[in-house]
PDB file of C-alpha atoms in Angstrom:
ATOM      1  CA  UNK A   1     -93.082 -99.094 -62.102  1.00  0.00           C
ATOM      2  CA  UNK A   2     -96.662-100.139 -60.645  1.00  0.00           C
ATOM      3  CA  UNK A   3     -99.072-102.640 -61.237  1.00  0.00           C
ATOM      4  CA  UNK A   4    -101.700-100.384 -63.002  1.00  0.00           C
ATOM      5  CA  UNK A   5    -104.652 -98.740 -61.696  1.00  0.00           C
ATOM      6  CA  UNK A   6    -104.784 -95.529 -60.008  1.00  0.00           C
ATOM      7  CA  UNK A   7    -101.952 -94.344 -57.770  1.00  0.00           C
ATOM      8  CA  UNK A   8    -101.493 -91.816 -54.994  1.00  0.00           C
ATOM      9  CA  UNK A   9    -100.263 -88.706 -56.276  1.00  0.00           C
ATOM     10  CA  UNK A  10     -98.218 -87.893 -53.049  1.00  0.00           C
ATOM     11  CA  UNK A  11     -97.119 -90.643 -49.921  1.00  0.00           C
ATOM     12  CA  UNK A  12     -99.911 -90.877 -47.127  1.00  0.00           C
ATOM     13  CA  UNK A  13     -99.637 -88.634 -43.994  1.00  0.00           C
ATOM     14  CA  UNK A  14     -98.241 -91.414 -41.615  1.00  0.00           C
ATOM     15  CA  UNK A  15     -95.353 -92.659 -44.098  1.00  0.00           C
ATOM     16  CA  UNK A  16     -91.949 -93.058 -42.796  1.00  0.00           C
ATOM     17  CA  UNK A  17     -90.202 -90.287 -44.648  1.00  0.00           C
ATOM     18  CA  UNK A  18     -85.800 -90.394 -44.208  1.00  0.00           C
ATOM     19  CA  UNK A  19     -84.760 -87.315 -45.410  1.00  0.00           C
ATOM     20  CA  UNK A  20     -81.348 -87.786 -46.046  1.00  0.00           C
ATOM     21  CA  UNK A  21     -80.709 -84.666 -48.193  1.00  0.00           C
ATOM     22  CA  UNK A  22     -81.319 -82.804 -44.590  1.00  0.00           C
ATOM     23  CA  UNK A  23     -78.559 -85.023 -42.811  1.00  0.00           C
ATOM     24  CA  UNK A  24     -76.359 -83.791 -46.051  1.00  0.00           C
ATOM     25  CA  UNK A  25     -76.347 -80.191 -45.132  1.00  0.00           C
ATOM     26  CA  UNK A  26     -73.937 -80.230 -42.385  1.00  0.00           C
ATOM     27  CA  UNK A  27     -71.132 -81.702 -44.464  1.00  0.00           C
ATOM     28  CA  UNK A  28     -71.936 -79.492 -47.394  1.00  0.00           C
ATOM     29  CA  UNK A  29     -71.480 -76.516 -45.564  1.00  0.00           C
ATOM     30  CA  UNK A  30     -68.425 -77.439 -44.137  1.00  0.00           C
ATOM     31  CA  UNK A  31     -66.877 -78.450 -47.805  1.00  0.00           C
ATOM     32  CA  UNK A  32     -68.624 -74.899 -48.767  1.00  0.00           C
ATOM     33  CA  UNK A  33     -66.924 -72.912 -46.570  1.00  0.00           C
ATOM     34  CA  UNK A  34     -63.596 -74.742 -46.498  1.00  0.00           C
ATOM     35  CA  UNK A  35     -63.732 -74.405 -50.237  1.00  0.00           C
ATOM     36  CA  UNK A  36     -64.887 -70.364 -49.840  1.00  0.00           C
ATOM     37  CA  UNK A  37     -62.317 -69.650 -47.216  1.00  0.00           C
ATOM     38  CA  UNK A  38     -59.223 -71.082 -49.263  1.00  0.00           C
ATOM     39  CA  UNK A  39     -60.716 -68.826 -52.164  1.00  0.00           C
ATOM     40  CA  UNK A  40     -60.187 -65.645 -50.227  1.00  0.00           C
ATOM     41  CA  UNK A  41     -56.770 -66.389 -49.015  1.00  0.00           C
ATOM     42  CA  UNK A  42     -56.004 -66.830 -52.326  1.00  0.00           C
ATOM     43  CA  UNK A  43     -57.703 -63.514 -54.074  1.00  0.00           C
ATOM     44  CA  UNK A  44     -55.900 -61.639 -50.718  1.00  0.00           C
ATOM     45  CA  UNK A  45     -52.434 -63.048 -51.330  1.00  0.00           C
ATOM     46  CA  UNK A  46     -52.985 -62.299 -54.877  1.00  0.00           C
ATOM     47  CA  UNK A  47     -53.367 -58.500 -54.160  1.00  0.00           C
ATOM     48  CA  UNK A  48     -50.278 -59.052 -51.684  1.00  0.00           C
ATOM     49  CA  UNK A  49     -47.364 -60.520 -53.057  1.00  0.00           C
ATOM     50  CA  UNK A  50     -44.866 -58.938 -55.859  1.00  0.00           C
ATOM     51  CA  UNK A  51     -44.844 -60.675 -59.091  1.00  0.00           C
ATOM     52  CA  UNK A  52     -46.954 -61.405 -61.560  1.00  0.00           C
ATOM     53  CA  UNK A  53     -46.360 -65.323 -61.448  1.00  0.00           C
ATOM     54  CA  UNK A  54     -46.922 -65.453 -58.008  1.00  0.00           C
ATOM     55  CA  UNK A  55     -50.210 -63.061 -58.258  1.00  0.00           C
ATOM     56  CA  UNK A  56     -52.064 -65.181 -61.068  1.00  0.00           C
ATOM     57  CA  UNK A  57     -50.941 -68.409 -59.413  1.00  0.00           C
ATOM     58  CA  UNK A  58     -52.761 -67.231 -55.977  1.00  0.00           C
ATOM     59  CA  UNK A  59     -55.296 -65.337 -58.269  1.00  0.00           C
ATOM     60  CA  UNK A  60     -56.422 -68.368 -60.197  1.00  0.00           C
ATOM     61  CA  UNK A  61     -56.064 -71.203 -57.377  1.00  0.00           C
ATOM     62  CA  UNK A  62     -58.638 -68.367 -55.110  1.00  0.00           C
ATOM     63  CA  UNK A  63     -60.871 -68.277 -57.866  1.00  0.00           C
ATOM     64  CA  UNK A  64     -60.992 -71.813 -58.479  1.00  0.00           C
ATOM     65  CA  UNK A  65     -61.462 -72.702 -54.659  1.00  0.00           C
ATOM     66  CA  UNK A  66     -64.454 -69.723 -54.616  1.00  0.00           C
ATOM     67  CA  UNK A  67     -66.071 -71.631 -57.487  1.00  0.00           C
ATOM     68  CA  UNK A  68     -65.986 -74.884 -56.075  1.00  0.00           C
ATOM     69  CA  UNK A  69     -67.584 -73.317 -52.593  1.00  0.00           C
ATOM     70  CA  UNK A  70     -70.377 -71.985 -54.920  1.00  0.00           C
ATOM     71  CA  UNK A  71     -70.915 -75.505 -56.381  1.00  0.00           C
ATOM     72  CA  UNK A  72     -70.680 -76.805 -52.974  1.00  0.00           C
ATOM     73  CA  UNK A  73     -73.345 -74.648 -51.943  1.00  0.00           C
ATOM     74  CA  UNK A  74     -75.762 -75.098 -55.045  1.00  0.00           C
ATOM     75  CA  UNK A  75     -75.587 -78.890 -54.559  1.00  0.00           C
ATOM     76  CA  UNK A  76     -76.357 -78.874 -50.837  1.00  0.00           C
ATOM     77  CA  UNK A  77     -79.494 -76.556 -51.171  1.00  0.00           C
ATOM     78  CA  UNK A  78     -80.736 -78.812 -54.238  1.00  0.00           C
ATOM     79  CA  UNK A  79     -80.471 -81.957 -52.533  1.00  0.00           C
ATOM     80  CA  UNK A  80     -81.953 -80.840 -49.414  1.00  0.00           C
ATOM     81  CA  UNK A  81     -85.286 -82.326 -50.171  1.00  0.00           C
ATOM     82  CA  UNK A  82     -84.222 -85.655 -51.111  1.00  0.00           C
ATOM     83  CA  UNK A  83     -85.408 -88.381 -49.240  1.00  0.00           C
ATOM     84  CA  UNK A  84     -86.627 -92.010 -49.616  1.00  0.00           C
ATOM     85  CA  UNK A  85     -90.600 -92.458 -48.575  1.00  0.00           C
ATOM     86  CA  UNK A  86     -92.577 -95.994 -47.394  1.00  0.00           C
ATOM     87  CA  UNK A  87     -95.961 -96.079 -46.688  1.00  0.00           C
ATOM     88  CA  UNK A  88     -98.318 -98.865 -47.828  1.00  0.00           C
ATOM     89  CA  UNK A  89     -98.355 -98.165 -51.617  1.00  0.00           C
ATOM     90  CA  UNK A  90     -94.674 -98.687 -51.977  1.00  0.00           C
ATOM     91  CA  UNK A  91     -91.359 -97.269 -51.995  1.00  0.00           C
ATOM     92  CA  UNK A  92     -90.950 -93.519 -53.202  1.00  0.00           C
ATOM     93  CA  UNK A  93     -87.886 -91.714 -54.101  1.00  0.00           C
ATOM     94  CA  UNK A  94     -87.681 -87.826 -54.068  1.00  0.00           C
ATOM     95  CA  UNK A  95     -84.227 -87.940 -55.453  1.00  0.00           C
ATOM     96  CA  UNK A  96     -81.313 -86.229 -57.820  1.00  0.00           C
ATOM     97  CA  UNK A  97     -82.659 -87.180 -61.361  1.00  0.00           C
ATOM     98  CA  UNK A  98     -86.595 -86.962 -60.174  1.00  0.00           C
ATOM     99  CA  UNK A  99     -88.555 -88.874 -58.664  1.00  0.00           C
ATOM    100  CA  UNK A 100     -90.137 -92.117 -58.556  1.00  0.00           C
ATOM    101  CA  UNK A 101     -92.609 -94.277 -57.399  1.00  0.00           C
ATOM    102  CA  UNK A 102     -92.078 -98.420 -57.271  1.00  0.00           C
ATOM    103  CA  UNK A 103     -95.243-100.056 -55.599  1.00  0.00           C
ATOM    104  CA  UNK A 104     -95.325-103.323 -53.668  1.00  0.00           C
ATOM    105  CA  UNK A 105     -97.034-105.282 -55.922  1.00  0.00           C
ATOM    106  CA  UNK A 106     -94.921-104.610 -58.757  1.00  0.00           C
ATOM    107  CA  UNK A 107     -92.096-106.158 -56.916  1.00  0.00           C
ATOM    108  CA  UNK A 108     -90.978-109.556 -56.056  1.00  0.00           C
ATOM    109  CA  UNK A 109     -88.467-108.926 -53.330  1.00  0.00           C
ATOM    110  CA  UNK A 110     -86.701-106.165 -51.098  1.00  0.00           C
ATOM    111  CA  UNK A 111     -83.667-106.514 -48.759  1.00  0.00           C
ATOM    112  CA  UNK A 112     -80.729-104.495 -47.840  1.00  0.00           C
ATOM    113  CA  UNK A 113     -77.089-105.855 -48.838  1.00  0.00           C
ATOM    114  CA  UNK A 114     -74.478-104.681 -46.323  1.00  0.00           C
ATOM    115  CA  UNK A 115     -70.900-105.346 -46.058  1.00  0.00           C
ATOM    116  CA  UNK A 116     -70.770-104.765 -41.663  1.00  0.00           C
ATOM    117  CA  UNK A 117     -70.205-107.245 -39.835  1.00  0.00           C
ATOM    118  CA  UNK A 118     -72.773-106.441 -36.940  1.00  0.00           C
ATOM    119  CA  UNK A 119     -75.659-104.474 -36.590  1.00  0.00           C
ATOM    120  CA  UNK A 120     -74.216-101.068 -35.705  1.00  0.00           C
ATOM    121  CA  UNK A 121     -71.541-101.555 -38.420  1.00  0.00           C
ATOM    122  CA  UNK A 122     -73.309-101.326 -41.772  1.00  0.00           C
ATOM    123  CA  UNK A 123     -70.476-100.947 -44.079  1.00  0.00           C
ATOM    124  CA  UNK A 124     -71.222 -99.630 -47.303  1.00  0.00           C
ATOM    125  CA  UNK A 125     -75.177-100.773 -47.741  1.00  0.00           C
ATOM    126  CA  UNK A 126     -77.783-101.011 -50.470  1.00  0.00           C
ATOM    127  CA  UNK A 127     -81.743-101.011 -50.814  1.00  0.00           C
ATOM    128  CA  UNK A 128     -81.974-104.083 -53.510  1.00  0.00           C
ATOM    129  CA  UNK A 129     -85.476-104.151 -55.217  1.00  0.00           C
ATOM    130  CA  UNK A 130     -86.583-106.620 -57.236  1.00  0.00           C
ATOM    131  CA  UNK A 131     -89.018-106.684 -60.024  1.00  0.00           C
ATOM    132  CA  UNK A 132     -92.107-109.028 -60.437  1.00  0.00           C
ATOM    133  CA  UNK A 133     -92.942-109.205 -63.794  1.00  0.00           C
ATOM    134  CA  UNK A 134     -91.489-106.450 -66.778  1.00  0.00           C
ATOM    135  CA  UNK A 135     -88.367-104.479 -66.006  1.00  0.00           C
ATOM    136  CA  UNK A 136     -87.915-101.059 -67.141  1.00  0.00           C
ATOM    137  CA  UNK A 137     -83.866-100.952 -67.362  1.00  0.00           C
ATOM    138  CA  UNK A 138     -83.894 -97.906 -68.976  1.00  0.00           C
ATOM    139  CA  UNK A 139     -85.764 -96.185 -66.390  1.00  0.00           C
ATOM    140  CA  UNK A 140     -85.741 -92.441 -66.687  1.00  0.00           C
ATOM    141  CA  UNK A 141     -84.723 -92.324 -63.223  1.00  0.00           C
ATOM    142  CA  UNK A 142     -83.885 -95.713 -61.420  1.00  0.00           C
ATOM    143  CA  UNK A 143     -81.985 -96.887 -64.827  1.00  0.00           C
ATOM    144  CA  UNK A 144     -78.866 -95.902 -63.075  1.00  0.00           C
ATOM    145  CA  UNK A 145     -79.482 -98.420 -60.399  1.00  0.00           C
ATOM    146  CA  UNK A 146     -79.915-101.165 -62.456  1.00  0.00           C
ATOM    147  CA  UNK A 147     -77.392-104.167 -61.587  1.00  0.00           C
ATOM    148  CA  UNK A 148     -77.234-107.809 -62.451  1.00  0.00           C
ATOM    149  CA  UNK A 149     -75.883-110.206 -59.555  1.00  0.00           C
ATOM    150  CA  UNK A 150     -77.017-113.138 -58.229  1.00  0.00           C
ATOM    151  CA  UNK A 151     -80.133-113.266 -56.242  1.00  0.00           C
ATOM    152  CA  UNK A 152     -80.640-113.753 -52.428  1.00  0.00           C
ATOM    153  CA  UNK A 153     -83.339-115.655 -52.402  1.00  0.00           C
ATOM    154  CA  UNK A 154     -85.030-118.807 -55.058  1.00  0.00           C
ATOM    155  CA  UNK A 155     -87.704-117.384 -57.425  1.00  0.00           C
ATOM    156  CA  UNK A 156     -86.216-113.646 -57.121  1.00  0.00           C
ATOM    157  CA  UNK A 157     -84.319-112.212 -60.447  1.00  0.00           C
ATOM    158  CA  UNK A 158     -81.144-111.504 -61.180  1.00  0.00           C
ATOM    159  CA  UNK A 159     -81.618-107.792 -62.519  1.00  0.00           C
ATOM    160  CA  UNK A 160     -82.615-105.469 -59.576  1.00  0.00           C
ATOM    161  CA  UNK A 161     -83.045-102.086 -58.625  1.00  0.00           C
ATOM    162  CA  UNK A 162     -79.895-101.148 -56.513  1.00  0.00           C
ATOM    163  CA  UNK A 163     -79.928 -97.898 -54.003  1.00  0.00           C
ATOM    164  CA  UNK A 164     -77.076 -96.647 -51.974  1.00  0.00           C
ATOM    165  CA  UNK A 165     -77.875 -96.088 -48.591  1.00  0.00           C
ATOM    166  CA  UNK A 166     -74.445 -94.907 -46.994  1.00  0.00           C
ATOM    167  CA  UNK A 167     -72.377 -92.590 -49.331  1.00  0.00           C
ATOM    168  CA  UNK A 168     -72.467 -89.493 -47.535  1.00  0.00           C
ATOM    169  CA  UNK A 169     -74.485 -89.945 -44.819  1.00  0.00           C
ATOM    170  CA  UNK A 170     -75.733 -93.842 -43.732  1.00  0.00           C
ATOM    171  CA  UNK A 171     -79.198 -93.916 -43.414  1.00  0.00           C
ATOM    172  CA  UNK A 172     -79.108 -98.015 -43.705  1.00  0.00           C
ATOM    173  CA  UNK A 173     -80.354 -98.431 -39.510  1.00  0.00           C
ATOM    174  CA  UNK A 174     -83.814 -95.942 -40.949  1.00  0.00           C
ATOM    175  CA  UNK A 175     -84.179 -97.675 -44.231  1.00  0.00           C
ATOM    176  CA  UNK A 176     -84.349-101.238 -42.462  1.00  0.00           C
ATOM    177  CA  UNK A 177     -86.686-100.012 -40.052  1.00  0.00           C
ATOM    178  CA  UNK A 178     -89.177 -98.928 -42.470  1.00  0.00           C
ATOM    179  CA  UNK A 179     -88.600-101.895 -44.829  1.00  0.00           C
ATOM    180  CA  UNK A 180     -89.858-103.649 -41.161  1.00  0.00           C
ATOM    181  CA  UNK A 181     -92.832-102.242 -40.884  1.00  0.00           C
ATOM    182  CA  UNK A 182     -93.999-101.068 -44.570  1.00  0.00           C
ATOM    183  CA  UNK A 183     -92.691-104.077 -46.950  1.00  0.00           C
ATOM    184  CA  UNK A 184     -94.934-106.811 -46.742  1.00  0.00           C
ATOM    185  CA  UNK A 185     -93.805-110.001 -45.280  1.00  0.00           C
ATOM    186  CA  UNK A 186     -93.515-112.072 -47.994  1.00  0.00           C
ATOM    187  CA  UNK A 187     -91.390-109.399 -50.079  1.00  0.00           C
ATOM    188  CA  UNK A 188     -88.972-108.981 -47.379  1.00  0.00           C
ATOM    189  CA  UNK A 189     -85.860-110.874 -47.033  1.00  0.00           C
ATOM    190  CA  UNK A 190     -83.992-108.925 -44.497  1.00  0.00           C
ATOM    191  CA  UNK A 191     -80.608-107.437 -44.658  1.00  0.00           C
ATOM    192  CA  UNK A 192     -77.627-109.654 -45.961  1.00  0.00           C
ATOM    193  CA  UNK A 193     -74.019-109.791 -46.046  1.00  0.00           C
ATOM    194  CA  UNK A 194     -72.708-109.230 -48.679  1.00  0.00           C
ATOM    195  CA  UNK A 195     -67.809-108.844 -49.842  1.00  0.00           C
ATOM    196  CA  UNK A 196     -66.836-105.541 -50.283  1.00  0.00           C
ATOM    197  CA  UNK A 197     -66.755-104.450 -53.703  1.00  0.00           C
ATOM    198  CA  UNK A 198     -70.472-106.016 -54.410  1.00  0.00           C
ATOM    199  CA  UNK A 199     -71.962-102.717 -55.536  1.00  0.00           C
ATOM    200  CA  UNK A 200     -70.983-102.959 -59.438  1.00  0.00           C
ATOM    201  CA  UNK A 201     -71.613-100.166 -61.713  1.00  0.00           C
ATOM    202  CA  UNK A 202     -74.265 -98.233 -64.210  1.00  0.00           C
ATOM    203  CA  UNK A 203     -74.405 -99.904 -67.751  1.00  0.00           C
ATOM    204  CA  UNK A 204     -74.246 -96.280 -68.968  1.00  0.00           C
ATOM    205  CA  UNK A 205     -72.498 -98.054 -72.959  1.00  0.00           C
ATOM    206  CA  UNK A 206     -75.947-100.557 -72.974  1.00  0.00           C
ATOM    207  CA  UNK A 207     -78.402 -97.135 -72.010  1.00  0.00           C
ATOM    208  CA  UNK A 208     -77.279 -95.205 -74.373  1.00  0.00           C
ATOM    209  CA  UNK A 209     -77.210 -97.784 -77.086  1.00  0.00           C
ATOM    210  CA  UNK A 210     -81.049 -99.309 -76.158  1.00  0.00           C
ATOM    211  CA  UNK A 211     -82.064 -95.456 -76.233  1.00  0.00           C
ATOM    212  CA  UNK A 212     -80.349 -95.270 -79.572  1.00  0.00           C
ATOM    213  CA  UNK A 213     -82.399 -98.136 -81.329  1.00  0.00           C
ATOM    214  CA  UNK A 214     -85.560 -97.232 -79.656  1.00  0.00           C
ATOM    215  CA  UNK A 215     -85.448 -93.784 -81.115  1.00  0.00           C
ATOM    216  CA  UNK A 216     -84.270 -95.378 -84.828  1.00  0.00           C
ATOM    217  CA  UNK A 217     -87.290 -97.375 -84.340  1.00  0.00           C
ATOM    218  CA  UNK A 218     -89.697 -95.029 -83.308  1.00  0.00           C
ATOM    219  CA  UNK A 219     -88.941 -92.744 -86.088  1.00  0.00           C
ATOM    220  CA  UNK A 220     -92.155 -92.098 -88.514  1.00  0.00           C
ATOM    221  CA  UNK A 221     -91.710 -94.295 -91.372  1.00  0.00           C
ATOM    222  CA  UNK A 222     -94.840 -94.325 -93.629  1.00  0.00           C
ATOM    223  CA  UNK A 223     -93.917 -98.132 -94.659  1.00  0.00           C
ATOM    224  CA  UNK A 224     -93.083 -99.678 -91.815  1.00  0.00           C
ATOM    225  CA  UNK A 225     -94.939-101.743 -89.273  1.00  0.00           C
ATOM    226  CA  UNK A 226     -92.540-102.500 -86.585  1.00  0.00           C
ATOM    227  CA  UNK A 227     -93.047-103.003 -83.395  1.00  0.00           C
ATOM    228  CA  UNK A 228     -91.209-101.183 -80.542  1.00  0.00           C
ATOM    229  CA  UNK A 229     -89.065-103.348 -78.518  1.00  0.00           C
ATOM    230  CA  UNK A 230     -90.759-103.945 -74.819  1.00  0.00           C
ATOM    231  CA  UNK A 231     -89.110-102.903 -71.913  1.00  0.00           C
ATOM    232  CA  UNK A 232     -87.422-105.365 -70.485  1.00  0.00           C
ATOM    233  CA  UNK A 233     -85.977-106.788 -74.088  1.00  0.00           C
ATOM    234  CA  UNK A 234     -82.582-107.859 -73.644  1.00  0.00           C
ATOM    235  CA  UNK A 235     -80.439-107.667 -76.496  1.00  0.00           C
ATOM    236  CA  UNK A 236     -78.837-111.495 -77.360  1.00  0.00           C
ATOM    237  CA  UNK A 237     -75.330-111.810 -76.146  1.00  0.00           C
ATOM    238  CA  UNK A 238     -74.108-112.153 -72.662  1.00  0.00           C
ATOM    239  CA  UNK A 239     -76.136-110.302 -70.263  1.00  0.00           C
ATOM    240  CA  UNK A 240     -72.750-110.040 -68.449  1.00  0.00           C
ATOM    241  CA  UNK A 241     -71.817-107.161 -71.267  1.00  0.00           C
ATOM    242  CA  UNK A 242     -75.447-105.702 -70.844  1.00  0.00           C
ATOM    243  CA  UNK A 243     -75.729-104.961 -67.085  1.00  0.00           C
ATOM    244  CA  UNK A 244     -72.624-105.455 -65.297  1.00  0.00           C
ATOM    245  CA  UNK A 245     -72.455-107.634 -62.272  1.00  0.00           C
ATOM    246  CA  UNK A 246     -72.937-106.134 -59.066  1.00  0.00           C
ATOM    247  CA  UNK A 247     -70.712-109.068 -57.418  1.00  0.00           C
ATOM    248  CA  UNK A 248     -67.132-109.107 -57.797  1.00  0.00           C
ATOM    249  CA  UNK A 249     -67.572-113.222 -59.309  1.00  0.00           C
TER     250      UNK A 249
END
């Protein structure tokens, strides 16, 4: 999402850059070789113990244990390079599903939710970014994110842009230091408090179904002259059913 014109094809050299993936690596190597050591014990008791139950029982539980370690380890190297960027064109993510770029003045707010109760206790904590203007909610990468919950602040929309910041590793201390001294004043609103069980989920049945009358529509039709539904066209109905709340009422 941006506000037109020309953008930077890569963050400038004194962005903040939080590299999270990095911070991932420890604990994927420890669920890697947790998960590659139970799979040889397994494979050696297999060629072991008398019995054929016994053997294909250890056999298949080793080989299942070596396939998740080889997962494990496939994940952690892919995500090593994920991180979230701020410099003074916006917010970039170099995440999972690709990567992204939301400027500053396509947006019309940015705080952190967070369910601690102090500043060194952040709880499970989000980056909440809020559009000014259209809304892409079936983002090819951020449409994930997308939740509808009341705002924090007057004049900011319900339907935001909604980034965890501690599921593995909590990065929320880094992100709210950059938000500090990259988002500009009058976007920022701070970190706020927010119940457990705020976070809400993907509206993965709405996605699919947009993406579904999008493509219908788009289909060559030598007769027909209409237009393609914008971006941020909500179907009618509640918007409840649409994008699920990301506040538990």
């Amino acid at each position: 999402m941006s506000a037109g014109g020309t953008l930077p094809a890569r963050p400038s050299t004194d962005a903040t850059a939080i590299g999270y993936g990095q911070r991932e690596i420890q604990n994927g190597l420890i669920v890697t070789a947790a998960a590659l050591s139970f799979g040889a014990a397994g494979l050696s008791g297999a060629a072991l113990v008398d019995g054929d139950v016994a053997r294909w029982l250890l056999a298949s539980a080793g080989g299942l244990c070596a396939l998740c370690g080889l997962f494990a380890l496939i994940g952690t190297a892919a995500a090593s390079n994920e991180r979230f960027v701020f410099d003074a064109t916006g917010w970039w993510w170099f995440g999972p599903f690709g990567d992204t770029l939301l400027t500053w003045d396509s947006l019309a707010g940015v705080c952190i939710y967070s369910t601690g109760d102090s500043a060194v206790d952040h709880g499970t904590a989000t980056l909440e970014l809020f559009p000014g203007g259209d809304f892409d909610r079936d983002h090819p990468v951020l449409w994930r994110h997308v939740r509808d919950a009341d705002p924090p602040a007057d004049g900011l929309p319900r339907l935001r842009y909604r980034i965890e910041l501690s599921n593995i590793v909590n990065v929320t201390t880094d992100v709210e230091q950059a938000c500090s001294r990259w988002v500009p004043p009058d976007l920022w609103h701070g970190n706020k408090w927010q119940p457990n069980g705020y976070k809400g989920r993907a509206d993965r049945t709405g996605h699919r179904r947009r993406l579904r009358e999008r493509a219908r529509i788009t289909a060559p039709q030598a007769d027909s002259t209409t237009p393609l539904p914008p971006h941020d066209a909500v179907p009618p109905g509640d918007p409840q059913n649409e994008a699920p709340s990301g506040s538990p009422g």
